[in-house]
Coordinates of C-alpha atoms in Angstrom, one line a residue:
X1 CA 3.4 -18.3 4.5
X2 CA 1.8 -17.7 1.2
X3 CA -1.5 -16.0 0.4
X4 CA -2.1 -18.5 -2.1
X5 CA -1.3 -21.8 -0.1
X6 CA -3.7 -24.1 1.9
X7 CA -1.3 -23.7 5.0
X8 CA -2.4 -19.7 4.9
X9 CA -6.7 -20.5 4.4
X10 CA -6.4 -22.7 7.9
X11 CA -4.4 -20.5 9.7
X12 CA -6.7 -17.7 8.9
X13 CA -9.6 -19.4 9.7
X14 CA -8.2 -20.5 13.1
X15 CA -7.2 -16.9 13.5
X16 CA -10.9 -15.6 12.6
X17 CA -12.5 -18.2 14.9
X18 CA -10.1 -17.0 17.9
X19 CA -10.5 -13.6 17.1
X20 CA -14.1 -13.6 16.9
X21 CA -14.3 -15.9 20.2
X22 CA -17.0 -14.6 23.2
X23 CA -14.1 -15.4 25.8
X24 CA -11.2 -13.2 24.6
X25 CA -10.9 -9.8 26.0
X26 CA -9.5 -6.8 23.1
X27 CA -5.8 -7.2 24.9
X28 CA -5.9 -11.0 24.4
X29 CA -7.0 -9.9 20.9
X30 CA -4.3 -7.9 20.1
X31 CA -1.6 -10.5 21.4
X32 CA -3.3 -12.8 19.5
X33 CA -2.8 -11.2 16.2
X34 CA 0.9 -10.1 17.2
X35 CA 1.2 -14.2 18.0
X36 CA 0.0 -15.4 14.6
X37 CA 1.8 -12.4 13.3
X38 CA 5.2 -14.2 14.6
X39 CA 3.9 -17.4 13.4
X40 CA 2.9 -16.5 9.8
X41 CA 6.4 -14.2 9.6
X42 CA 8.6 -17.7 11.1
X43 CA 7.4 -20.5 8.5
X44 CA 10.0 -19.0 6.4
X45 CA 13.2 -18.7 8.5
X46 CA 12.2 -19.0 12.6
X47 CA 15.6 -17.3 13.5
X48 CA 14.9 -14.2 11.6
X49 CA 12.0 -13.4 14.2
X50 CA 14.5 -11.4 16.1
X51 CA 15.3 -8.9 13.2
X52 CA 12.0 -8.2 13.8
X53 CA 11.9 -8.3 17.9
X54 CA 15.1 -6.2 18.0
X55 CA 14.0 -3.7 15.4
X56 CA 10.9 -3.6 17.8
X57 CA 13.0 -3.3 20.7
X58 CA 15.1 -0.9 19.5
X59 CA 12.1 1.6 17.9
X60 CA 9.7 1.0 21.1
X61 CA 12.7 2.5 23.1
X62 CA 14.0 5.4 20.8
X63 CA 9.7 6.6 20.8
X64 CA 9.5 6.4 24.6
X65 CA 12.8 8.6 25.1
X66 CA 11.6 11.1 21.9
X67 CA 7.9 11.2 23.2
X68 CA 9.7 12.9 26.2
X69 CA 12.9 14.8 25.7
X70 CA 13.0 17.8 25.4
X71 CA 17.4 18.1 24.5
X72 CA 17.9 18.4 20.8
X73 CA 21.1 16.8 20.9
X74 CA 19.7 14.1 22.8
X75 CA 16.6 13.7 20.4
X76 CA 18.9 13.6 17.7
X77 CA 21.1 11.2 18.9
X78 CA 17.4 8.5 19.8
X79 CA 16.8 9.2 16.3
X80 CA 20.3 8.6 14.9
X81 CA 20.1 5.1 17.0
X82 CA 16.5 4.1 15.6
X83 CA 18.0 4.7 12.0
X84 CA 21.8 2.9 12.4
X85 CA 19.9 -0.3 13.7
X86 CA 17.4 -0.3 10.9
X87 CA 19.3 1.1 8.2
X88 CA 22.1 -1.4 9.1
X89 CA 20.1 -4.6 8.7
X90 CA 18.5 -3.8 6.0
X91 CA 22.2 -2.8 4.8
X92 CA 23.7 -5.8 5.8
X93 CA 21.1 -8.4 5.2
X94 CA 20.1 -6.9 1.5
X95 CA 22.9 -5.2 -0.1
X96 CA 26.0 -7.1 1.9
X97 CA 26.6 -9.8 -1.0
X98 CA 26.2 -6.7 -3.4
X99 CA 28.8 -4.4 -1.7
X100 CA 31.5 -7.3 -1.5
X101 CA 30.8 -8.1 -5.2
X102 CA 31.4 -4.6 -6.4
X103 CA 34.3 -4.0 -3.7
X104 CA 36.3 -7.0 -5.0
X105 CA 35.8 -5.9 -8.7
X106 CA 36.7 -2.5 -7.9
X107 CA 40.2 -3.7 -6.7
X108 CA 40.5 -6.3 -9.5
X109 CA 40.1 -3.1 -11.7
X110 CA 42.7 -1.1 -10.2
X111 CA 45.1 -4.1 -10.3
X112 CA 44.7 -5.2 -6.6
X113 CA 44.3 -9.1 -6.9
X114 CA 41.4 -9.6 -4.6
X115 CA 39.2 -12.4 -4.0
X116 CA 36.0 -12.6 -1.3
X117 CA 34.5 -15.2 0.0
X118 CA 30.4 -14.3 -0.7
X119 CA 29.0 -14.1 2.8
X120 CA 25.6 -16.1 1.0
X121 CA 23.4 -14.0 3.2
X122 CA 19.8 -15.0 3.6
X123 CA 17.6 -12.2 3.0
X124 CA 14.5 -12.0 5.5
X125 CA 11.4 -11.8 3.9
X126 CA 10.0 -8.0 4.0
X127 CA 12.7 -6.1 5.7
X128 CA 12.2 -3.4 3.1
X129 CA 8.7 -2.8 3.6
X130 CA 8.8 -3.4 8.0
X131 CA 12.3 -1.3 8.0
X132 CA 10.6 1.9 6.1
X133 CA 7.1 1.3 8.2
X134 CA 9.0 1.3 11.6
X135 CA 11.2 3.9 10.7
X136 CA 8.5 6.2 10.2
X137 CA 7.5 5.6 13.4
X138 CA 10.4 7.6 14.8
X139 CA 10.5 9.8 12.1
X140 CA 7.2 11.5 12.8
X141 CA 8.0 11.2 16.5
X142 CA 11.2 13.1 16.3
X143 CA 9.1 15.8 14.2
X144 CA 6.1 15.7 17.1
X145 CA 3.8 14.7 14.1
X146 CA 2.7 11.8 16.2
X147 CA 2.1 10.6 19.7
X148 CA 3.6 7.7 21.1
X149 CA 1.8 4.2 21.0
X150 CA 0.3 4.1 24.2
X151 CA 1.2 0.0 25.2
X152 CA 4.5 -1.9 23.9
X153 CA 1.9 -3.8 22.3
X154 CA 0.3 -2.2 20.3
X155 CA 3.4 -0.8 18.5
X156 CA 4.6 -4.5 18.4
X157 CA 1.6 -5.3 16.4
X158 CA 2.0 -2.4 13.9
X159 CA 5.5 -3.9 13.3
X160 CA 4.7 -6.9 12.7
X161 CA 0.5 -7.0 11.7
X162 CA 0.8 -10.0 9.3
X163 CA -1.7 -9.1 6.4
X164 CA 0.8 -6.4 5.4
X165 CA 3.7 -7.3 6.9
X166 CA 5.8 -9.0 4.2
X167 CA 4.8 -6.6 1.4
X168 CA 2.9 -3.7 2.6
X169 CA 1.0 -1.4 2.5
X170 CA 4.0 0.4 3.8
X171 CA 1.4 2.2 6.6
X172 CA 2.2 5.2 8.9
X173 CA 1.9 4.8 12.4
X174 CA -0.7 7.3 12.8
X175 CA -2.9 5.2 10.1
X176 CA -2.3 2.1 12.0
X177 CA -1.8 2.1 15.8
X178 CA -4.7 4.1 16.6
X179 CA -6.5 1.3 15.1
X180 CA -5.5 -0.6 17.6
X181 CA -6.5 1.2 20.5
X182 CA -10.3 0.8 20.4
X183 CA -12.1 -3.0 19.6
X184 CA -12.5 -3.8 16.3
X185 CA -15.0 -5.9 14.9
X186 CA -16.0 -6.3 11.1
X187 CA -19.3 -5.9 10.1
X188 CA -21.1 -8.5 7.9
X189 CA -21.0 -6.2 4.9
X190 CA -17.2 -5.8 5.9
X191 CA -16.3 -9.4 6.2
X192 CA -18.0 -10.2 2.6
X193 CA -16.6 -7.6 1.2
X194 CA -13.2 -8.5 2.4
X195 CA -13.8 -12.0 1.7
X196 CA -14.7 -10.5 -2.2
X197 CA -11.2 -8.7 -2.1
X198 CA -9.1 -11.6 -1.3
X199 CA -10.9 -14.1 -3.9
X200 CA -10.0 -10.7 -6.4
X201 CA -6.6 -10.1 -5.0
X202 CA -5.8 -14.2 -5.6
X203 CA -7.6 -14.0 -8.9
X204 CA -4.8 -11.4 -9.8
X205 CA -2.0 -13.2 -8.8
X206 CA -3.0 -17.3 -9.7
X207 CA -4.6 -16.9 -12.4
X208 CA -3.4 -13.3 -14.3
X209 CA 0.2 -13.4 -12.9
X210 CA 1.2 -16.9 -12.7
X211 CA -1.0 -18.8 -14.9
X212 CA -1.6 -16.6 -18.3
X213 CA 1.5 -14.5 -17.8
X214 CA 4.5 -15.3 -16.1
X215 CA 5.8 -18.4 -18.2
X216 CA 5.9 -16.0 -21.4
X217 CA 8.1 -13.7 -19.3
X218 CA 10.6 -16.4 -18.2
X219 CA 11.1 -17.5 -21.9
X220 CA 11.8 -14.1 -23.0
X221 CA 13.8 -13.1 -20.3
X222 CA 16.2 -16.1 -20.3
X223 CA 20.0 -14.5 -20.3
X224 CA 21.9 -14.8 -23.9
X225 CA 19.1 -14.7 -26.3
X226 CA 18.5 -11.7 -29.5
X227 CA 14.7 -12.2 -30.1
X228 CA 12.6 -10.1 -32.8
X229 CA 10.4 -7.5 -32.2
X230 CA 7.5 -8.7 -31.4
X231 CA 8.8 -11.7 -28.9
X232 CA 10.6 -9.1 -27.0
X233 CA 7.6 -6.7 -27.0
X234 CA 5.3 -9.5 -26.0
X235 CA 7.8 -10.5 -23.1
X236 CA 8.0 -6.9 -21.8
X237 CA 4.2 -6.3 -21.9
X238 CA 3.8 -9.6 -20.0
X239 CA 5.7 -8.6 -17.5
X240 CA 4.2 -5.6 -17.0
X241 CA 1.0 -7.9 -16.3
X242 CA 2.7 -9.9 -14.2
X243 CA 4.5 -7.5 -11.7
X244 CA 1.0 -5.3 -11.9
X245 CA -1.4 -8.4 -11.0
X246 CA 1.0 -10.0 -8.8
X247 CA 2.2 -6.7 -7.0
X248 CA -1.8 -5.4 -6.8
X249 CA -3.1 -8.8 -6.1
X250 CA -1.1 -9.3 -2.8
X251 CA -2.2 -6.0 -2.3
X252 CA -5.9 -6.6 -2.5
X253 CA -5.4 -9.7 -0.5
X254 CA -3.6 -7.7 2.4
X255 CA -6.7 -5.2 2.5
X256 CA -9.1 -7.9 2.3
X257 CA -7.5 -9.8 5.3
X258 CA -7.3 -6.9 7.8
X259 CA -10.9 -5.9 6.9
X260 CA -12.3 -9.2 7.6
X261 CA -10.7 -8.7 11.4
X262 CA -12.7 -4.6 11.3
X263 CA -8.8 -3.1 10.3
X264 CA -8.4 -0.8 7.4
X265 CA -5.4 -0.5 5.4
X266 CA -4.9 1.9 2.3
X267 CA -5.3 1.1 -1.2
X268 CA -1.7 0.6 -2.4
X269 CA -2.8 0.3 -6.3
X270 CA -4.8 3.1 -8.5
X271 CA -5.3 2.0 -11.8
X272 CA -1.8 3.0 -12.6
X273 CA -1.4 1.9 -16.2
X274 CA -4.0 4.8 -17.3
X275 CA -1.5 7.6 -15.9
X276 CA -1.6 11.0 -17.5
X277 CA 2.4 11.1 -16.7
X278 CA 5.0 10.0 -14.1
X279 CA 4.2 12.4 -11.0
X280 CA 0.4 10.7 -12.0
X281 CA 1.8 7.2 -12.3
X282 CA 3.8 7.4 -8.9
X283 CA 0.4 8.8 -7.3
X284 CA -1.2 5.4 -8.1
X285 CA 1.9 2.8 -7.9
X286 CA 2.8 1.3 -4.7
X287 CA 1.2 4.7 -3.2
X288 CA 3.0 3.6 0.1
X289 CA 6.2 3.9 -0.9
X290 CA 6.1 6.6 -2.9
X291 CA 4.6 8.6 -0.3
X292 CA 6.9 7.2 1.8
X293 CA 10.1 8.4 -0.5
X294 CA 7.8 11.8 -0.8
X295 CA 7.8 12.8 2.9
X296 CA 10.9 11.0 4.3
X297 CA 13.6 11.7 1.9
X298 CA 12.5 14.1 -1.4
X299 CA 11.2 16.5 1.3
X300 CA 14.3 16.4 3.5
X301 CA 16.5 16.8 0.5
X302 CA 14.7 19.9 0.0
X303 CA 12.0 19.3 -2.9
X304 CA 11.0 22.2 -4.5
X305 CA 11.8 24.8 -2.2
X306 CA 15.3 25.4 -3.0
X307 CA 14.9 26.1 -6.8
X308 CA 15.3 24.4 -9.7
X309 CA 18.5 22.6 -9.9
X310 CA 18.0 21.6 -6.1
X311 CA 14.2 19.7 -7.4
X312 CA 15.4 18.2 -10.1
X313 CA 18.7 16.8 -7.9
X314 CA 16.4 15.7 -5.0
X315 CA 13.6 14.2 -8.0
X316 CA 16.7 12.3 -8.8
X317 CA 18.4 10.9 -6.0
X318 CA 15.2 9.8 -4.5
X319 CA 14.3 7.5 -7.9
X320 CA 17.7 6.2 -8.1
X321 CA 17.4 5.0 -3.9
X322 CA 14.1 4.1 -4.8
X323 CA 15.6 1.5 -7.4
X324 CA 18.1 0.3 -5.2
X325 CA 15.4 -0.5 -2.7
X326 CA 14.0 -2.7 -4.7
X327 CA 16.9 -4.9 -5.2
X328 CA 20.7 -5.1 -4.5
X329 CA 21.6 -5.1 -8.3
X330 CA 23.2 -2.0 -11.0
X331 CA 19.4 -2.3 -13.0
X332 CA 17.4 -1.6 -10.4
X333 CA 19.4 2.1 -10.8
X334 CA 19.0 2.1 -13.7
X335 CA 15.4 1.6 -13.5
X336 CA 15.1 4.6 -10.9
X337 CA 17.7 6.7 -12.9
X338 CA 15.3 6.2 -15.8
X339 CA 12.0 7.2 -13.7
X340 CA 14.0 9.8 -12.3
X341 CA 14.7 10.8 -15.7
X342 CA 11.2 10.8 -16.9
X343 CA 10.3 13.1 -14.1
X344 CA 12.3 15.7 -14.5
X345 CA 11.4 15.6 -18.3
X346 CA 8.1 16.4 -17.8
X347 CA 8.5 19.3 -15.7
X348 CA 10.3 20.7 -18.2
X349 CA 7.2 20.6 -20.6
X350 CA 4.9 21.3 -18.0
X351 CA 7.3 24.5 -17.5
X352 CA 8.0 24.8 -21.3
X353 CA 5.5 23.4 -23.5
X354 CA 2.0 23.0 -21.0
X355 CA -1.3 21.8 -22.7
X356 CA -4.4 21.2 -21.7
X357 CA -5.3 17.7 -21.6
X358 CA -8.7 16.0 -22.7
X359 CA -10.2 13.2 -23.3
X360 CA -8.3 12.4 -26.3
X361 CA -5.2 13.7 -25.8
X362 CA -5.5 12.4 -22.2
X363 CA -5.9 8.8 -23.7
X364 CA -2.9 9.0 -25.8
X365 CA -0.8 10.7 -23.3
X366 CA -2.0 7.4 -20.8
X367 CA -0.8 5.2 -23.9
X368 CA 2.9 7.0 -24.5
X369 CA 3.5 6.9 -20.7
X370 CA 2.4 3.2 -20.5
X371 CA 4.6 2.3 -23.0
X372 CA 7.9 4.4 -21.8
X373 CA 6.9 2.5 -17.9
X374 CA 7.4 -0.7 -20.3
X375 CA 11.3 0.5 -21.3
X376 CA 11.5 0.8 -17.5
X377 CA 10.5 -2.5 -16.6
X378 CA 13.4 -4.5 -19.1
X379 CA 15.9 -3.6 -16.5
X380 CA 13.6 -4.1 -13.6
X381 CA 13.0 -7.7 -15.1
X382 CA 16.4 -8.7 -16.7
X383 CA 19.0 -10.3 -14.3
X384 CA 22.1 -8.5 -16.3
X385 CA 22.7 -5.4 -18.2
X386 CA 23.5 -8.0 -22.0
X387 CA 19.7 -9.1 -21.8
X388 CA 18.6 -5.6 -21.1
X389 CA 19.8 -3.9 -23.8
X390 CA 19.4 -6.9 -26.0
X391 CA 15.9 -6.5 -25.2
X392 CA 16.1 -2.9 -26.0
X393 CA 17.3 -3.2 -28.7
X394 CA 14.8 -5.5 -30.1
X395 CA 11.8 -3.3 -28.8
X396 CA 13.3 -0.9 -30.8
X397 CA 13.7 -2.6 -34.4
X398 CA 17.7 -2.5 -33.9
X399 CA 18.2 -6.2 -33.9
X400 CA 17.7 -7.6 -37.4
X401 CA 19.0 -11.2 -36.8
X402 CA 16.5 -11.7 -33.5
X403 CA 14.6 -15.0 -33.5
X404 CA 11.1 -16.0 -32.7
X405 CA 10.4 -18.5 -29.7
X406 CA 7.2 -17.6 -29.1
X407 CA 4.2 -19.2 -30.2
X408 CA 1.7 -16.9 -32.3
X409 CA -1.0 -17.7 -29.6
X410 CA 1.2 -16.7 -26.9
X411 CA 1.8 -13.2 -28.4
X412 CA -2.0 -12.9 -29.3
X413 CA -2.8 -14.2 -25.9
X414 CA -0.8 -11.4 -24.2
X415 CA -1.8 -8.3 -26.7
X416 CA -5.4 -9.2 -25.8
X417 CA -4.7 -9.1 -22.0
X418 CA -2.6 -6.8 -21.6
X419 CA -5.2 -4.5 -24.1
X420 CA -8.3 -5.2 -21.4
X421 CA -5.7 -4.1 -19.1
X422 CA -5.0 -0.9 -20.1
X423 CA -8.3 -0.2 -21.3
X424 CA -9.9 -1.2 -17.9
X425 CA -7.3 0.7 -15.9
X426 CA -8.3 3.9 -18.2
X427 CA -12.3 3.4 -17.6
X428 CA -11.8 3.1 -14.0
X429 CA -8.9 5.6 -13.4
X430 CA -11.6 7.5 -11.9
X431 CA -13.4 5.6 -9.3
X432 CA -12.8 2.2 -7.5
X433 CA -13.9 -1.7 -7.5
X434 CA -16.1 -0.7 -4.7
X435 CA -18.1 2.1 -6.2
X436 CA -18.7 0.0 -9.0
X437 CA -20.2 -2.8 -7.1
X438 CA -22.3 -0.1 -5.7
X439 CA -23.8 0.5 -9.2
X440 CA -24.3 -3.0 -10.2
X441 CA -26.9 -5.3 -8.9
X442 CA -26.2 -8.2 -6.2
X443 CA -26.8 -10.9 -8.8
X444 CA -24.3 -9.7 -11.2
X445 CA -21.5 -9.3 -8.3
X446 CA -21.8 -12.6 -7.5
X447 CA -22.0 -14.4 -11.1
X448 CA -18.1 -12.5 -11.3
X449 CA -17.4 -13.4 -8.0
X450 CA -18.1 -17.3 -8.7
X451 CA -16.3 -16.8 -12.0
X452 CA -13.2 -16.0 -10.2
X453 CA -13.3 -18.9 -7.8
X454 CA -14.5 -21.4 -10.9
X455 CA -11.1 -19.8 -12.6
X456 CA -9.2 -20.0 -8.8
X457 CA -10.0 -23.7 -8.5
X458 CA -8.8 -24.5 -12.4
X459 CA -6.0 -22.8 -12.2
X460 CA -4.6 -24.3 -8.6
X461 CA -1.6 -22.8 -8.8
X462 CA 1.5 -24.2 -7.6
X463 CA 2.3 -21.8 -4.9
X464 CA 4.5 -19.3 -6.5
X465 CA 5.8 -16.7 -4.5
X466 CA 5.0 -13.2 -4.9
X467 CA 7.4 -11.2 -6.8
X468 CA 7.8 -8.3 -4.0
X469 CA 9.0 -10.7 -1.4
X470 CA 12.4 -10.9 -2.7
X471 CA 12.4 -6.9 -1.9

């Protein structure tokens, strides 16, 4: 079920009028939400429910036996199970197709004649982001970080809480399950205000993503085309639009959903386009995963304990597993390798060459990372490694014979979009949507607010999906 769809506005609404119901205790509550959890999860594929049931299964039972042994072995060996179940679906259901592909070309390249069958393996919706989350779970349990959940159902309901389910926040269990414990009721400045942050959220994805940027990005991105410089430019920076508003939007949505039922969720999104650097940029991009890849892997691989050449390894293999979260595909390392890459440049100046950075020097610095995130995103976007460094290429005056199919509107259209975008994201790097409606009067909240709905309802939309879904 789709933010963005009628189907999603009545089931919320018959969710909200349940929820908010005189004659429902907090446990009936609670098993409502798991219920319409399950429901909203099983529009897509009703048999993939139990990916999440057993994953539940298997996790509620690995935290009952580590919130009480006291044998490492043992403790180790919960863990270990928690981790093979998880790890191997995600394993299975994501990169399956992906290991068989490369396996069969590996022994067509050694001169084995080998043909496989493609297992065409549905990918559940989300297991990425409710793998990490419930993994965490036993994680921090193992290291006595956190307590148990005190009922099955509540840790059922962290699995599975629908407003973030399918693409995050990716949210600890500490954040999350104690939530859960008490009542929780919005307040009427709450419930506008996540009412405000969905209409924003879907503002960001129908109209921004969908609407005014993503057709440019599938006409530049189609496979076996040279384009000039400025179509593939124009493409590029679209995309960047597209996977920021889409990616932020559902986002925004997610928050504004669980605050309307009194649950808070962290901001995923901080103005990341106006980043003074990468370790900046990754403190404001998908802050739930990179966290996540922060404490549960870059950590354990030793971060910056163990000397240089140990950081910059660890920077390094966490990026490149970071890209191949995001998709069973070579570019998606490559993407990490070149994030990776960026990282481990700039502690090198830091070490080498430091400066101290003002308000001019910050602003260029925020424009020369923005535009080496943009090389990043070519391989992020294109399908196979030709249009990637075709696109390259083109971005970087090296194909002479590329062609123009873009309109001069379209490329103006994006320039000025993408322009407020960075611009916006460097004026607010500092503060939030919410302190700024702090400091602007009522009136002029809701002219913007009625703007975005005016825009909402010309734009319809036809449904799209958003992009993280398919991670």
């Amino acid at each position: 079920m789709l933010f963005n769809s009628l189907s999603f506005i009545v089931f919320f609404v018959v969710v909200l009028a349940f929820y908010y119901s005189n004659f429902l205790n907090w446990k009936s509550k609670k098993g409502l939400l798991l219920f319409a959890s399950y429901i909203f999860y099983g529009i897509w594929n009703p048999p993939l429910v139990i990916l999440l049931w057993i994953s539940t299964m298997v996790d509620w039972t690995a935290g009952k036996r580590l919130a009480v042994e006291e044998n490492q072995r043992k403790r180790k060996l919960w863990l270990y199970l928690s981790m093979a179940v998880n790890l191997g679906f995600l394993g299975f259901f994501k990169y399956g197709d992906f290991l068989l592909e490369n396996f069969t070309f590996f022994m067509n390249t050694i001169g084995l004649e080998y043909q496989a069958r493609p297992m065409d393996i549905i990918l559940p919706m989300g297991i990425s982001f409710y793998t990490f989350q419930t993994m965490s779970y036993t994680i921090d349990l193992y290291h006595k970080k956190i307590d148990r959940a005190r009922t099955f159902l509540d840790f059922a309901l962290y699995v599975t809480f629908f407003p973030q389910l399918v693409a995050g926040p990716i949210v600890r269990a500490k954040d999350l399950i104690t939530q859960f414990y008490e009542p929780k009721k919005a307040t009427f400045n709450q419930f506008v205000w996540g009412l405000f942050l969905i209409t924003l959220g879907l503002f960001q994805k129908v109209v921004l993503a969908d609407t005014l940027l993503s057709k440019t990005v599938d006409t530049v991105y189609k496979p076996g085309q040279i384009l000039n410089f400025w179509d593939a430019w124009s493409g590029t920076l679209a995309f960047s639009g597209q996977i920021f508003f889409d990616f932020a939007g559902y986002s925004t949505c997610a928050i504004g959903i669980a605050l309307m039922l009194g649950i808070i969720l962290p901001d995923n999104f901080r103005y990341p386009y106006a980043s003074l650097g990468f370790s900046d940029l990754w403190n404001r991009w998908h802050i739930s995963l990179s966290s996540w890849l922060r404490d549960y892997l870059y950590i354990p691989l030793g971060g910056n304990r163990h000397g240089i050449t140990r950081m910059y390894v660890a920077l390094m293999l966490t990026m490149l597993l970071g890209g191949i979260w995001h998709g069973a595909a070579w570019t998606f390392m490559v993407w990490g390798g070149l994030h990776g890459t960026y990282l481990i440049l700039e502690k090198l100046q830091k070490k080498h060459f430091p400066f101290k950075i003002s308000a001019w020097n910050g602003l260029f610095l925020a424009f020369t990372t923005f535009t080496c995130i943009n090389f990043t995103w070519v391989f992020f976007r294109a399908r196979e490694f030709d249009t990637a460094w075709n696109m390259i290429k083109s971005m970087l005056f090296l194909n002479a014979d590329g062609v123009k199919i873009l309109s001069s509107f379209d490329i103006i259209k994006v320039c000025v979009l993408i322009g407020v975008l960075f611009i916006t994201h460097w004026l607010m790097r500092n503060t939030s949507v919410k302190e700024v409606s702090k400091k602007i009067s009522p009136i002029s909240l809701g002219i913007v607010w009625s703007i975005m709905i005016v825009l909402l309802v010309i734009a319809q939309g036809s449904g799209e999906q958003f992009i993280y879904f398919q991670f």
